[in-house]
Amino acid sequence: MEDSFENINPKLYKKIDERKITAEDEDEDIVDEFDAREIFDLIRNINDPEHPLTLEELNVVEQSLIEIDNKASTVHIKFTPTIPHCSMATLIGLSIRVQLLRVLPSRFKVSVEITPGTHISEAAVNKQLADKERIAAALENNHLLEVINQCIGIKC
Amino acid sequence: MGTLELKQTLTGHRGRVWNVCWHPNGTCLASCGEDKSIIIWGQQDSKWVVKTILTEGHTRTIREIAWSPCGNYIASASFDSTTAVWDNKSGQFECNATLEGHENEVKSVSWSCNGHLLATCSRDKSVWIWEINDDEYECAAVINAHTQDVKKIRWHPNEEVVASASYDNTVRIFKEDVEDNDWSCIDILSSHTSTVWSLAWNKEGNRIATCSDDQTVKIWQEYKPDNEPGIVTPKNKSVWKCVCTITGYHTRTIYDIDWCKTTGLLVTACGDDIIRIFKEDSDSDPHQPSFSMVCSMGTAHVQDVNCVQWHPTVPGQLASASDDGLVKIWFYNE
């Protein structure tokens, strides 16, 4: 397995600090809208399919590349594959989509795209990730679902 | 602007509902979805109620259902790569034929106008034509014409001509060549810039409306050989021209479109949860038609609208299906 890695020595990035809980956050009478940090916390610990590292540690996801509009119920995420010909790009995008599909309220429309200019098959991968029918079919594939669940499963 | 009045919300499916289809005489409605079941709804004291639930025909999502023109059969297309045909000869619907052959998910199924042919299309990029003789289904053609996943297949309303829409951004028209009994592509409709999700023929069958992930609707007009405006038709075959693009209304993917055979109104199902209705302008030039939006029903559903279909006989009535798990019956008031 080791020698089949596409990107043998990926560059590592520092994790950001844990979110500080404010008094306002704990006040039940104040409505806490979703923010980019919250979305980031939901996806930062997704595991890379080939390295024992999180998407945050590989800089695949960044808080600054997350847009959220609570009023319009839209979440837009850009992710950056570690190398421009990464064959795992679709699987990574799929894991991000599935994680948000499971944890966010169903009113949210989630779109997941490759950061422009960071992958050779960017358009094809984006089109695939935007096609909910193909995503639905993929999630009925038990083998694929197992791989995605492994990526999403937070390390103990 | 007209209004869309909600007549009834039909609950019964678990999870996403992909498709609804009216019985040809309009007395019942079938729906299907990710729960692998088909629900047949009928009217009782002016309310729509569950009449029958068909299960165990498929092992994965049922993507689409279609009533035969005679109304005695239902065909169902499934992600399990088969198409099932149900009949009610015994007094209740039973699955008596399973059509196998596609390599992966079957996305759409359609009966020809006389009920003698069935067409299916799949993620495997192919379109299959099945011939029906005494309840026997024989594959008459496998057409590998598209370069990607085929999303929708629809027969011409009164001829044996079939149109398919694809992830490859095109719509293709197929017809049997009388000389060698071979099904071939007679035209490729290219103009959309992303997946074409659905298509609908008008009543006469000389126009097709298509809808796409590019957030536009396009109207295509058939020009037969020796047509009046002098459109060139190579090899003496009809050509289809995009004569109108309806743009600027939809804010997300348009998943379905239907063209009412009684009123001529177009209805669309969109990923922005809105159902919209369009009408051709009365002073519109047939070779350069213009369409106006006459109704926009915001939050028609609380998630993506996957399917819309006009009632076959009651003008203005329509059914919709959504990711929110609901089927809704609407009435359009001008």
GROMACS .gro file of C-alpha atoms in nm:
model
  490
    1MET     CA    1   0.000   0.000   0.000
    2GLU     CA    2   0.276   0.243   0.103
    3ASP     CA    3   0.445   0.249  -0.237
    4SER     CA    4   0.118   0.302  -0.421
    5PHE     CA    5   0.076   0.648  -0.270
    6GLU     CA    6   0.042   0.913  -0.535
    7ASN     CA    7   0.175   1.183  -0.312
    8ILE     CA    8   0.435   1.019  -0.090
    9ASN     CA    9   0.537   1.313   0.123
   10PRO     CA   10   0.248   1.552   0.149
   11LYS     CA   11   0.310   1.891   0.302
   12LEU     CA   12   0.165   1.921   0.650
   13TYR     CA   13  -0.019   2.220   0.783
   14LYS     CA   14  -0.083   2.333   1.139
   15LYS     CA   15  -0.429   2.275   1.280
   16ILE     CA   16  -0.624   2.579   1.391
   17ASP     CA   17  -0.713   2.626   1.758
   18GLU     CA   18  -1.033   2.489   1.903
   19ARG     CA   19  -1.326   2.722   1.888
   20LYS     CA   20  -1.366   2.930   2.203
   21ILE     CA   21  -1.712   2.899   2.348
   22THR     CA   22  -1.847   3.239   2.444
   23ALA     CA   23  -2.113   3.321   2.698
   24GLU     CA   24  -2.338   3.410   2.406
   25ASP     CA   25  -2.294   3.061   2.260
   26GLU     CA   26  -2.422   2.909   2.581
   27ASP     CA   27  -2.719   3.140   2.613
   28GLU     CA   28  -3.015   2.932   2.493
   29ASP     CA   29  -3.216   3.244   2.418
   30ILE     CA   30  -2.977   3.362   2.148
   31VAL     CA   31  -3.019   3.201   1.803
   32ASP     CA   32  -2.682   3.077   1.681
   33GLU     CA   33  -2.676   3.083   1.304
   34PHE     CA   34  -2.439   2.844   1.130
   35ASP     CA   35  -2.109   3.010   1.041
   36ALA     CA   36  -1.808   2.910   0.832
   37ARG     CA   37  -1.618   2.804   1.143
   38GLU     CA   38  -1.895   2.565   1.240
   39ILE     CA   39  -1.903   2.411   0.892
   40PHE     CA   40  -1.525   2.387   0.901
   41ASP     CA   41  -1.541   2.201   1.231
   42LEU     CA   42  -1.777   1.949   1.070
   43ILE     CA   43  -1.537   1.863   0.789
   44ARG     CA   44  -1.184   1.938   0.920
   45ASN     CA   45  -1.143   1.593   1.078
   46ILE     CA   46  -1.246   1.393   0.771
   47ASN     CA   47  -0.959   1.156   0.697
   48ASP     CA   48  -0.764   1.159   0.374
   49PRO     CA   49  -0.834   0.835   0.181
   50GLU     CA   50  -0.466   0.740   0.157
   51HIS     CA   51  -0.284   0.915   0.442
   52PRO     CA   52  -0.355   0.882   0.814
   53LEU     CA   53  -0.407   1.256   0.819
   54THR     CA   54  -0.709   1.486   0.824
   55LEU     CA   55  -0.820   1.710   0.539
   56GLU     CA   56  -0.725   2.006   0.759
   57GLU     CA   57  -0.371   1.880   0.815
   58LEU     CA   58  -0.327   1.844   0.440
   59ASN     CA   59  -0.482   2.186   0.378
   60VAL     CA   60  -0.745   2.023   0.155
   61VAL     CA   61  -1.011   2.219   0.342
   62GLU     CA   62  -0.974   2.568   0.484
   63GLN     CA   63  -1.216   2.785   0.675
   64SER     CA   64  -1.159   3.072   0.434
   65LEU     CA   65  -1.286   2.859   0.142
   66ILE     CA   66  -1.625   2.799   0.302
   67GLU     CA   67  -1.919   3.026   0.225
   68ILE     CA   68  -2.246   2.997   0.407
   69ASP     CA   69  -2.569   3.192   0.366
   70ASN     CA   70  -2.815   3.101   0.640
   71LYS     CA   71  -3.098   3.300   0.486
   72ALA     CA   72  -3.066   3.130   0.148
   73SER     CA   73  -2.976   2.796   0.315
   74THR     CA   74  -2.671   2.749   0.096
   75VAL     CA   75  -2.326   2.618   0.182
   76HIS     CA   76  -2.049   2.639  -0.071
   77ILE     CA   77  -1.723   2.458  -0.010
   78LYS     CA   78  -1.405   2.466  -0.213
   79PHE     CA   79  -1.144   2.200  -0.148
   80THR     CA   80  -0.787   2.178  -0.273
   81PRO     CA   81  -0.649   1.838  -0.377
   82THR     CA   82  -0.291   1.784  -0.254
   83ILE     CA   83  -0.167   1.729  -0.610
   84PRO     CA   84  -0.320   1.840  -0.945
   85HIS     CA   85  -0.370   1.484  -1.074
   86CYS     CA   86  -0.503   1.337  -0.747
   87SER     CA   87  -0.726   1.040  -0.836
   88MET     CA   88  -0.893   1.066  -0.495
   89ALA     CA   89  -1.043   1.409  -0.563
   90THR     CA   90  -1.394   1.280  -0.631
   91LEU     CA   91  -1.386   1.055  -0.325
   92ILE     CA   92  -1.271   1.344  -0.104
   93GLY     CA   93  -1.544   1.571  -0.240
   94LEU     CA   94  -1.799   1.295  -0.194
   95SER     CA   95  -1.693   1.246   0.170
   96ILE     CA   96  -1.736   1.619   0.236
   97ARG     CA   97  -2.080   1.614   0.072
   98VAL     CA   98  -2.195   1.306   0.260
   99GLN     CA   99  -2.076   1.438   0.595
  100LEU     CA  100  -2.268   1.764   0.548
  101LEU     CA  101  -2.571   1.578   0.410
  102ARG     CA  102  -2.583   1.380   0.732
  103VAL     CA  103  -2.523   1.652   0.987
  104LEU     CA  104  -2.677   1.970   0.845
  105PRO     CA  105  -3.053   2.035   0.844
  106SER     CA  106  -3.206   1.915   0.518
  107ARG     CA  107  -3.295   2.272   0.410
  108PHE     CA  108  -2.931   2.338   0.322
  109LYS     CA  109  -2.819   2.313  -0.041
  110VAL     CA  110  -2.458   2.203  -0.027
  111SER     CA  111  -2.221   2.245  -0.317
  112VAL     CA  112  -1.869   2.108  -0.312
  113GLU     CA  113  -1.617   2.212  -0.576
  114ILE     CA  114  -1.245   2.200  -0.639
  115THR     CA  115  -1.057   2.525  -0.572
  116PRO     CA  116  -1.022   2.673  -0.923
  117GLY     CA  117  -0.696   2.587  -1.094
  118THR     CA  118  -0.586   2.313  -0.853
  119HIS     CA  119  -0.680   1.995  -1.043
  120ILE     CA  120  -0.644   1.881  -1.402
  121SER     CA  121  -0.996   1.733  -1.422
  122GLU     CA  122  -1.158   2.008  -1.219
  123ALA     CA  123  -1.466   2.052  -1.444
  124ALA     CA  124  -1.539   1.679  -1.466
  125VAL     CA  125  -1.501   1.626  -1.090
  126ASN     CA  126  -1.719   1.930  -1.013
  127LYS     CA  127  -1.991   1.810  -1.248
  128GLN     CA  128  -1.989   1.466  -1.091
  129LEU     CA  129  -2.009   1.612  -0.738
  130ALA     CA  130  -2.300   1.838  -0.837
  131ASP     CA  131  -2.508   1.552  -0.982
  132LYS     CA  132  -2.729   1.440  -0.695
  133GLU     CA  133  -2.861   1.143  -0.891
  134ARG     CA  134  -2.513   1.000  -0.936
  135ILE     CA  135  -2.432   1.076  -0.570
  136ALA     CA  136  -2.749   0.892  -0.464
  137ALA     CA  137  -2.650   0.593  -0.678
  138ALA     CA  138  -2.296   0.599  -0.540
  139LEU     CA  139  -2.427   0.593  -0.184
  140GLU     CA  140  -2.621   0.276  -0.261
  141ASN     CA  141  -2.292   0.107  -0.345
  142ASN     CA  142  -2.194  -0.069  -0.022
  143HIS     CA  143  -1.825  -0.085  -0.095
  144LEU     CA  144  -1.803   0.284  -0.174
  145LEU     CA  145  -2.016   0.371   0.127
  146GLU     CA  146  -1.776   0.179   0.350
  147VAL     CA  147  -1.479   0.373   0.213
  148ILE     CA  148  -1.662   0.704   0.265
  149ASN     CA  149  -1.760   0.607   0.617
  150GLN     CA  150  -1.397   0.529   0.690
  151CYS     CA  151  -1.298   0.875   0.568
  152ILE     CA  152  -1.569   1.045   0.770
  153GLY     CA  153  -1.520   0.837   1.085
  154ILE     CA  154  -1.328   1.051   1.327
  155LYS     CA  155  -1.014   0.884   1.460
  156CYS     CA  156  -1.030   0.765   1.817
  157MET     CA  157  -4.949   3.634  -1.298
  158GLY     CA  158  -5.143   3.314  -1.231
  159THR     CA  159  -5.142   3.129  -0.902
  160LEU     CA  160  -5.068   2.772  -0.809
  161GLU     CA  161  -5.310   2.642  -0.552
  162LEU     CA  162  -5.208   2.345  -0.336
  163LYS     CA  163  -5.487   2.086  -0.347
  164GLN     CA  164  -5.331   1.813  -0.140
  165THR     CA  165  -5.004   1.690   0.009
  166LEU     CA  166  -4.955   1.315  -0.023
  167THR     CA  167  -4.743   1.149   0.243
  168GLY     CA  168  -4.642   0.785   0.222
  169HIS     CA  169  -4.289   0.755   0.088
  170ARG     CA  170  -3.989   0.730   0.314
  171GLY     CA  171  -3.714   0.952   0.180
  172ARG     CA  172  -3.672   1.125  -0.154
  173VAL     CA  173  -3.949   1.091  -0.413
  174TRP     CA  174  -3.799   1.087  -0.761
  175ASN     CA  175  -4.096   1.067  -0.993
  176VAL     CA  176  -4.474   1.084  -1.037
  177CYS     CA  177  -4.682   0.964  -1.331
  178TRP     CA  178  -5.054   1.006  -1.401
  179HIS     CA  179  -5.258   0.713  -1.529
  180PRO     CA  180  -5.357   0.794  -1.891
  181ASN     CA  181  -5.719   0.854  -1.791
  182GLY     CA  182  -5.613   1.055  -1.487
  183THR     CA  183  -5.794   0.843  -1.229
  184CYS     CA  184  -5.480   0.748  -1.044
  185LEU     CA  185  -5.126   0.862  -0.988
  186ALA     CA  186  -4.813   0.652  -0.935
  187SER     CA  187  -4.505   0.770  -0.746
  188CYS     CA  188  -4.165   0.616  -0.670
  189GLY     CA  189  -3.844   0.693  -0.489
  190GLU     CA  190  -3.548   0.586  -0.284
  191ASP     CA  191  -3.761   0.366  -0.055
  192LYS     CA  192  -3.777   0.115  -0.348
  193SER     CA  193  -4.156   0.123  -0.353
  194ILE     CA  194  -4.422   0.237  -0.599
  195ILE     CA  195  -4.732   0.394  -0.448
  196ILE     CA  196  -5.053   0.408  -0.651
  197TRP     CA  197  -5.281   0.687  -0.534
  198GLY     CA  198  -5.651   0.706  -0.615
  199GLN     CA  199  -5.934   0.942  -0.533
  200GLN     CA  200  -6.179   0.873  -0.254
  201ASP     CA  201  -6.435   1.138  -0.151
  202SER     CA  202  -6.236   1.392  -0.358
  203LYS     CA  203  -5.918   1.316  -0.157
  204TRP     CA  204  -5.616   1.129  -0.289
  205VAL     CA  205  -5.541   0.819  -0.082
  206VAL     CA  206  -5.300   0.526  -0.105
  207LYS     CA  207  -5.461   0.250  -0.313
  208THR     CA  208  -5.168   0.012  -0.349
  209ILE     CA  209  -4.804  -0.006  -0.251
  210LEU     CA  210  -4.582  -0.215  -0.476
  211THR     CA  211  -4.266  -0.345  -0.317
  212GLU     CA  212  -4.010  -0.619  -0.379
  213GLY     CA  213  -3.978  -0.547  -0.750
  214HIS     CA  214  -3.645  -0.373  -0.709
  215THR     CA  215  -3.346  -0.395  -0.477
  216ARG     CA  216  -3.241  -0.031  -0.517
  217THR     CA  217  -3.392   0.315  -0.576
  218ILE     CA  218  -3.678   0.333  -0.828
  219ARG     CA  219  -3.590   0.632  -1.041
  220GLU     CA  220  -3.893   0.651  -1.270
  221ILE     CA  221  -4.228   0.489  -1.346
  222ALA     CA  222  -4.441   0.503  -1.661
  223TRP     CA  223  -4.798   0.389  -1.732
  224SER     CA  224  -4.855   0.217  -2.063
  225PRO     CA  225  -5.092   0.406  -2.299
  226CYS     CA  226  -5.365   0.145  -2.229
  227GLY     CA  227  -5.323   0.203  -1.855
  228ASN     CA  228  -5.290  -0.168  -1.771
  229TYR     CA  229  -4.914  -0.175  -1.718
  230ILE     CA  230  -4.657   0.016  -1.518
  231ALA     CA  231  -4.289   0.007  -1.610
  232SER     CA  232  -4.037   0.099  -1.341
  233ALA     CA  233  -3.672   0.194  -1.396
  234SER     CA  234  -3.434   0.125  -1.112
  235PHE     CA  235  -3.078   0.185  -0.998
  236ASP     CA  236  -3.059  -0.195  -0.964
  237SER     CA  237  -3.004  -0.189  -1.346
  238THR     CA  238  -3.337  -0.355  -1.428
  239THR     CA  239  -3.672  -0.235  -1.555
  240ALA     CA  240  -3.979  -0.411  -1.414
  241VAL     CA  241  -4.316  -0.431  -1.586
  242TRP     CA  242  -4.620  -0.463  -1.358
  243ASP     CA  243  -4.968  -0.563  -1.475
  244ASN     CA  244  -5.300  -0.597  -1.296
  245LYS     CA  245  -5.439  -0.897  -1.488
  246SER     CA  246  -5.497  -1.086  -1.164
  247GLY     CA  247  -5.688  -0.793  -1.019
  248GLN     CA  248  -5.384  -0.653  -0.842
  249PHE     CA  249  -5.054  -0.527  -0.973
  250GLU     CA  250  -4.786  -0.793  -1.005
  251CYS     CA  251  -4.439  -0.777  -1.149
  252ASN     CA  252  -4.450  -1.027  -1.435
  253ALA     CA  253  -4.150  -0.920  -1.639
  254THR     CA  254  -3.805  -0.793  -1.548
  255LEU     CA  255  -3.599  -0.648  -1.831
  256GLU     CA  256  -3.228  -0.699  -1.781
  257GLY     CA  257  -2.933  -0.594  -1.989
  258HIS     CA  258  -2.819  -0.250  -1.882
  259GLU     CA  259  -2.480  -0.251  -1.714
  260ASN     CA  260  -2.578  -0.009  -1.441
  261GLU     CA  261  -2.851   0.226  -1.317
  262VAL     CA  262  -3.158   0.256  -1.540
  263LYS     CA  263  -3.254   0.623  -1.531
  264SER     CA  264  -3.569   0.646  -1.738
  265VAL     CA  265  -3.838   0.443  -1.915
  266SER     CA  266  -4.101   0.538  -2.174
  267TRP     CA  267  -4.378   0.362  -2.374
  268SER     CA  268  -4.434   0.444  -2.741
  269CYS     CA  269  -4.771   0.596  -2.836
  270ASN     CA  270  -4.925   0.262  -2.943
  271GLY     CA  271  -4.773   0.069  -2.652
  272HIS     CA  272  -4.579  -0.170  -2.879
  273LEU     CA  273  -4.235  -0.042  -2.787
  274LEU     CA  274  -4.063   0.040  -2.461
  275ALA     CA  275  -3.742   0.244  -2.436
  276THR     CA  276  -3.500   0.253  -2.143
  277CYS     CA  277  -3.179   0.446  -2.084
  278SER     CA  278  -2.897   0.411  -1.837
  279ARG     CA  279  -2.584   0.538  -1.672
  280ASP     CA  280  -2.410   0.292  -1.908
  281LYS     CA  281  -2.463   0.554  -2.187
  282SER     CA  282  -2.698   0.333  -2.389
  283VAL     CA  283  -3.061   0.348  -2.498
  284TRP     CA  284  -3.246   0.017  -2.537
  285ILE     CA  285  -3.558  -0.036  -2.746
  286TRP     CA  286  -3.779  -0.330  -2.642
  287GLU     CA  287  -4.047  -0.484  -2.864
  288ILE     CA  288  -4.360  -0.613  -2.693
  289ASN     CA  289  -4.553  -0.911  -2.824
  290ASP     CA  290  -4.809  -1.090  -2.607
  291ASP     CA  291  -4.637  -0.982  -2.286
  292GLU     CA  292  -4.298  -1.094  -2.418
  293TYR     CA  293  -4.028  -0.828  -2.419
  294GLU     CA  294  -3.755  -0.863  -2.674
  295CYS     CA  295  -3.462  -0.626  -2.712
  296ALA     CA  296  -3.488  -0.476  -3.062
  297ALA     CA  297  -3.195  -0.238  -3.040
  298VAL     CA  298  -2.910  -0.126  -2.817
  299ILE     CA  299  -2.811   0.224  -2.918
  300ASN     CA  300  -2.475   0.347  -2.796
  301ALA     CA  301  -2.513   0.703  -2.910
  302HIS     CA  302  -2.438   0.917  -2.609
  303THR     CA  303  -2.092   0.968  -2.463
  304GLN     CA  304  -2.220   0.990  -2.104
  305ASP     CA  305  -2.494   0.887  -1.859
  306VAL     CA  306  -2.838   0.907  -2.028
  307LYS     CA  307  -3.088   1.082  -1.800
  308LYS     CA  308  -3.421   1.080  -1.978
  309ILE     CA  309  -3.599   0.902  -2.262
  310ARG     CA  310  -3.930   1.012  -2.413
  311TRP     CA  311  -4.128   0.886  -2.716
  312HIS     CA  312  -4.286   1.120  -2.968
  313PRO     CA  313  -4.661   1.161  -2.888
  314ASN     CA  314  -4.779   0.991  -3.210
  315GLU     CA  315  -4.484   0.847  -3.403
  316GLU     CA  316  -4.216   0.586  -3.336
  317VAL     CA  317  -3.947   0.844  -3.278
  318VAL     CA  318  -3.766   0.868  -2.946
  319ALA     CA  319  -3.561   1.143  -2.782
  320SER     CA  320  -3.299   1.104  -2.508
  321ALA     CA  321  -3.128   1.361  -2.284
  322SER     CA  322  -2.784   1.313  -2.134
  323TYR     CA  323  -2.506   1.416  -1.897
  324ASP     CA  324  -2.310   1.479  -2.221
  325ASN     CA  325  -2.518   1.803  -2.257
  326THR     CA  326  -2.702   1.683  -2.570
  327VAL     CA  327  -3.040   1.549  -2.671
  328ARG     CA  328  -3.050   1.289  -2.947
  329ILE     CA  329  -3.338   1.177  -3.166
  330PHE     CA  330  -3.364   0.816  -3.284
  331LYS     CA  331  -3.577   0.654  -3.548
  332GLU     CA  332  -3.588   0.312  -3.707
  333ASP     CA  333  -3.449   0.297  -4.058
  334VAL     CA  334  -3.719   0.118  -4.264
  335GLU     CA  335  -3.465  -0.033  -4.503
  336ASP     CA  336  -3.248  -0.223  -4.256
  337ASN     CA  337  -3.459  -0.217  -3.936
  338ASP     CA  338  -3.174  -0.042  -3.763
  339TRP     CA  339  -3.231   0.232  -3.507
  340SER     CA  340  -3.015   0.529  -3.580
  341CYS     CA  341  -2.962   0.881  -3.452
  342ILE     CA  342  -3.129   1.128  -3.686
  343ASP     CA  343  -3.022   1.446  -3.508
  344ILE     CA  344  -2.813   1.573  -3.217
  345LEU     CA  345  -2.949   1.874  -3.032
  346SER     CA  346  -2.649   2.065  -2.898
  347SER     CA  347  -2.677   2.396  -2.720
  348HIS     CA  348  -2.706   2.329  -2.346
  349THR     CA  349  -2.380   2.383  -2.158
  350SER     CA  350  -2.439   2.120  -1.888
  351THR     CA  351  -2.641   1.803  -1.814
  352VAL     CA  352  -2.981   1.788  -1.985
  353TRP     CA  353  -3.203   1.641  -1.715
  354SER     CA  354  -3.534   1.611  -1.891
  355LEU     CA  355  -3.734   1.677  -2.203
  356ALA     CA  356  -4.097   1.704  -2.308
  357TRP     CA  357  -4.267   1.688  -2.647
  358ASN     CA  358  -4.551   1.922  -2.734
  359LYS     CA  359  -4.888   1.776  -2.835
  360GLU     CA  360  -4.814   1.773  -3.209
  361GLY     CA  361  -4.465   1.635  -3.164
  362ASN     CA  362  -4.298   1.906  -3.373
  363ARG     CA  363  -4.137   2.074  -3.073
  364ILE     CA  364  -3.932   1.958  -2.775
  365ALA     CA  365  -3.867   2.149  -2.454
  366THR     CA  366  -3.548   2.058  -2.265
  367CYS     CA  367  -3.422   2.160  -1.921
  368SER     CA  368  -3.072   2.154  -1.786
  369ASP     CA  369  -2.818   2.194  -1.508
  370ASP     CA  370  -2.722   2.514  -1.696
  371GLN     CA  371  -3.043   2.667  -1.550
  372THR     CA  372  -3.208   2.723  -1.887
  373VAL     CA  373  -3.502   2.577  -2.077
  374LYS     CA  374  -3.470   2.544  -2.453
  375ILE     CA  375  -3.738   2.501  -2.716
  376TRP     CA  376  -3.646   2.301  -3.025
  377GLN     CA  377  -3.846   2.304  -3.346
  378GLU     CA  378  -3.851   2.028  -3.605
  379TYR     CA  379  -3.785   2.124  -3.967
  380LYS     CA  380  -3.883   1.852  -4.213
  381PRO     CA  381  -3.735   1.824  -4.563
  382ASP     CA  382  -3.868   2.098  -4.795
  383ASN     CA  383  -3.975   2.314  -4.503
  384GLU     CA  384  -4.114   2.660  -4.572
  385PRO     CA  385  -3.839   2.874  -4.412
  386GLY     CA  386  -3.583   2.684  -4.620
  387ILE     CA  387  -3.385   2.524  -4.335
  388VAL     CA  388  -3.140   2.281  -4.497
  389THR     CA  389  -3.212   1.914  -4.418
  390PRO     CA  390  -2.914   1.693  -4.514
  391LYS     CA  391  -2.991   1.334  -4.622
  392ASN     CA  392  -3.362   1.420  -4.636
  393LYS     CA  393  -3.392   1.387  -4.260
  394SER     CA  394  -3.563   1.628  -4.021
  395VAL     CA  395  -3.341   1.871  -3.836
  396TRP     CA  396  -3.411   2.026  -3.497
  397LYS     CA  397  -3.323   2.385  -3.426
  398CYS     CA  398  -3.313   2.563  -3.091
  399VAL     CA  399  -3.564   2.844  -3.151
  400CYS     CA  400  -3.588   2.981  -2.797
  401THR     CA  401  -3.384   2.981  -2.473
  402ILE     CA  402  -3.568   3.066  -2.153
  403THR     CA  403  -3.302   3.207  -1.925
  404GLY     CA  404  -3.275   3.416  -1.609
  405TYR     CA  405  -3.559   3.256  -1.415
  406HIS     CA  406  -3.417   2.942  -1.257
  407THR     CA  407  -3.148   2.977  -0.992
  408ARG     CA  408  -3.039   2.613  -0.969
  409THR     CA  409  -3.051   2.290  -1.174
  410ILE     CA  410  -3.382   2.229  -1.353
  411TYR     CA  411  -3.463   1.861  -1.295
  412ASP     CA  412  -3.783   1.821  -1.493
  413ILE     CA  413  -4.013   1.981  -1.745
  414ASP     CA  414  -4.358   1.892  -1.878
  415TRP     CA  415  -4.553   2.031  -2.170
  416CYS     CA  416  -4.932   2.024  -2.117
  417LYS     CA  417  -5.112   1.856  -2.407
  418THR     CA  418  -5.437   2.041  -2.333
  419THR     CA  419  -5.324   2.396  -2.248
  420GLY     CA  420  -4.979   2.415  -2.408
  421LEU     CA  421  -4.833   2.541  -2.077
  422LEU     CA  422  -4.482   2.443  -1.970
  423VAL     CA  423  -4.404   2.359  -1.608
  424THR     CA  424  -4.057   2.316  -1.456
  425ALA     CA  425  -3.921   2.147  -1.142
  426CYS     CA  426  -3.614   2.316  -1.001
  427GLY     CA  427  -3.342   2.258  -0.740
  428ASP     CA  428  -3.436   2.596  -0.587
  429ASP     CA  429  -3.762   2.435  -0.457
  430ILE     CA  430  -3.973   2.644  -0.698
  431ILE     CA  431  -4.233   2.529  -0.953
  432ARG     CA  432  -4.261   2.770  -1.246
  433ILE     CA  433  -4.510   2.787  -1.531
  434PHE     CA  434  -4.439   2.936  -1.874
  435LYS     CA  435  -4.676   3.029  -2.156
  436GLU     CA  436  -4.599   3.102  -2.517
  437ASP     CA  437  -4.678   3.463  -2.604
  438SER     CA  438  -4.986   3.493  -2.825
  439ASP     CA  439  -4.810   3.716  -3.080
  440SER     CA  440  -4.507   3.486  -3.086
  441ASP     CA  441  -4.338   3.407  -3.421
  442PRO     CA  442  -4.344   3.024  -3.461
  443HIS     CA  443  -3.983   3.023  -3.587
  444GLN     CA  444  -3.865   3.255  -3.308
  445PRO     CA  445  -4.114   3.199  -3.028
  446SER     CA  446  -4.111   3.384  -2.698
  447PHE     CA  447  -4.233   3.247  -2.365
  448SER     CA  448  -4.332   3.437  -2.051
  449MET     CA  449  -4.334   3.312  -1.695
  450VAL     CA  450  -4.695   3.319  -1.579
  451CYS     CA  451  -4.648   3.165  -1.234
  452SER     CA  452  -4.367   3.108  -0.983
  453MET     CA  453  -4.452   2.908  -0.673
  454GLY     CA  454  -4.177   2.970  -0.416
  455THR     CA  455  -4.115   2.694  -0.161
  456ALA     CA  456  -4.348   2.464  -0.352
  457HIS     CA  457  -4.152   2.202  -0.158
  458VAL     CA  458  -3.894   2.249   0.118
  459GLN     CA  459  -3.626   2.070  -0.085
  460ASP     CA  460  -3.545   2.017  -0.455
  461VAL     CA  461  -3.842   1.953  -0.682
  462ASN     CA  462  -3.755   1.642  -0.886
  463CYS     CA  463  -4.058   1.593  -1.106
  464VAL     CA  464  -4.365   1.777  -1.234
  465GLN     CA  465  -4.639   1.636  -1.452
  466TRP     CA  466  -4.960   1.786  -1.589
  467HIS     CA  467  -5.280   1.587  -1.545
  468PRO     CA  468  -5.372   1.424  -1.879
  469THR     CA  469  -5.731   1.548  -1.891
  470VAL     CA  470  -5.796   1.814  -1.626
  471PRO     CA  471  -5.643   2.139  -1.757
  472GLY     CA  472  -5.436   2.317  -1.489
  473GLN     CA  473  -5.396   2.021  -1.255
  474LEU     CA  474  -5.046   1.891  -1.190
  475ALA     CA  475  -4.849   1.669  -0.955
  476SER     CA  476  -4.499   1.724  -0.818
  477ALA     CA  477  -4.244   1.512  -0.631
  478SER     CA  478  -3.956   1.625  -0.413
  479ASP     CA  479  -3.650   1.533  -0.208
  480ASP     CA  480  -3.863   1.634   0.093
  481GLY     CA  481  -4.044   1.299   0.060
  482LEU     CA  482  -4.374   1.451  -0.049
  483VAL     CA  483  -4.597   1.435  -0.352
  484LYS     CA  484  -4.821   1.737  -0.405
  485ILE     CA  485  -5.127   1.798  -0.620
  486TRP     CA  486  -5.165   2.153  -0.751
  487PHE     CA  487  -5.410   2.353  -0.954
  488TYR     CA  488  -5.300   2.640  -1.176
  489ASN     CA  489  -5.542   2.934  -1.191
  490GLU     CA  490  -5.478   3.179  -1.471
   0.00000   0.00000   0.00000
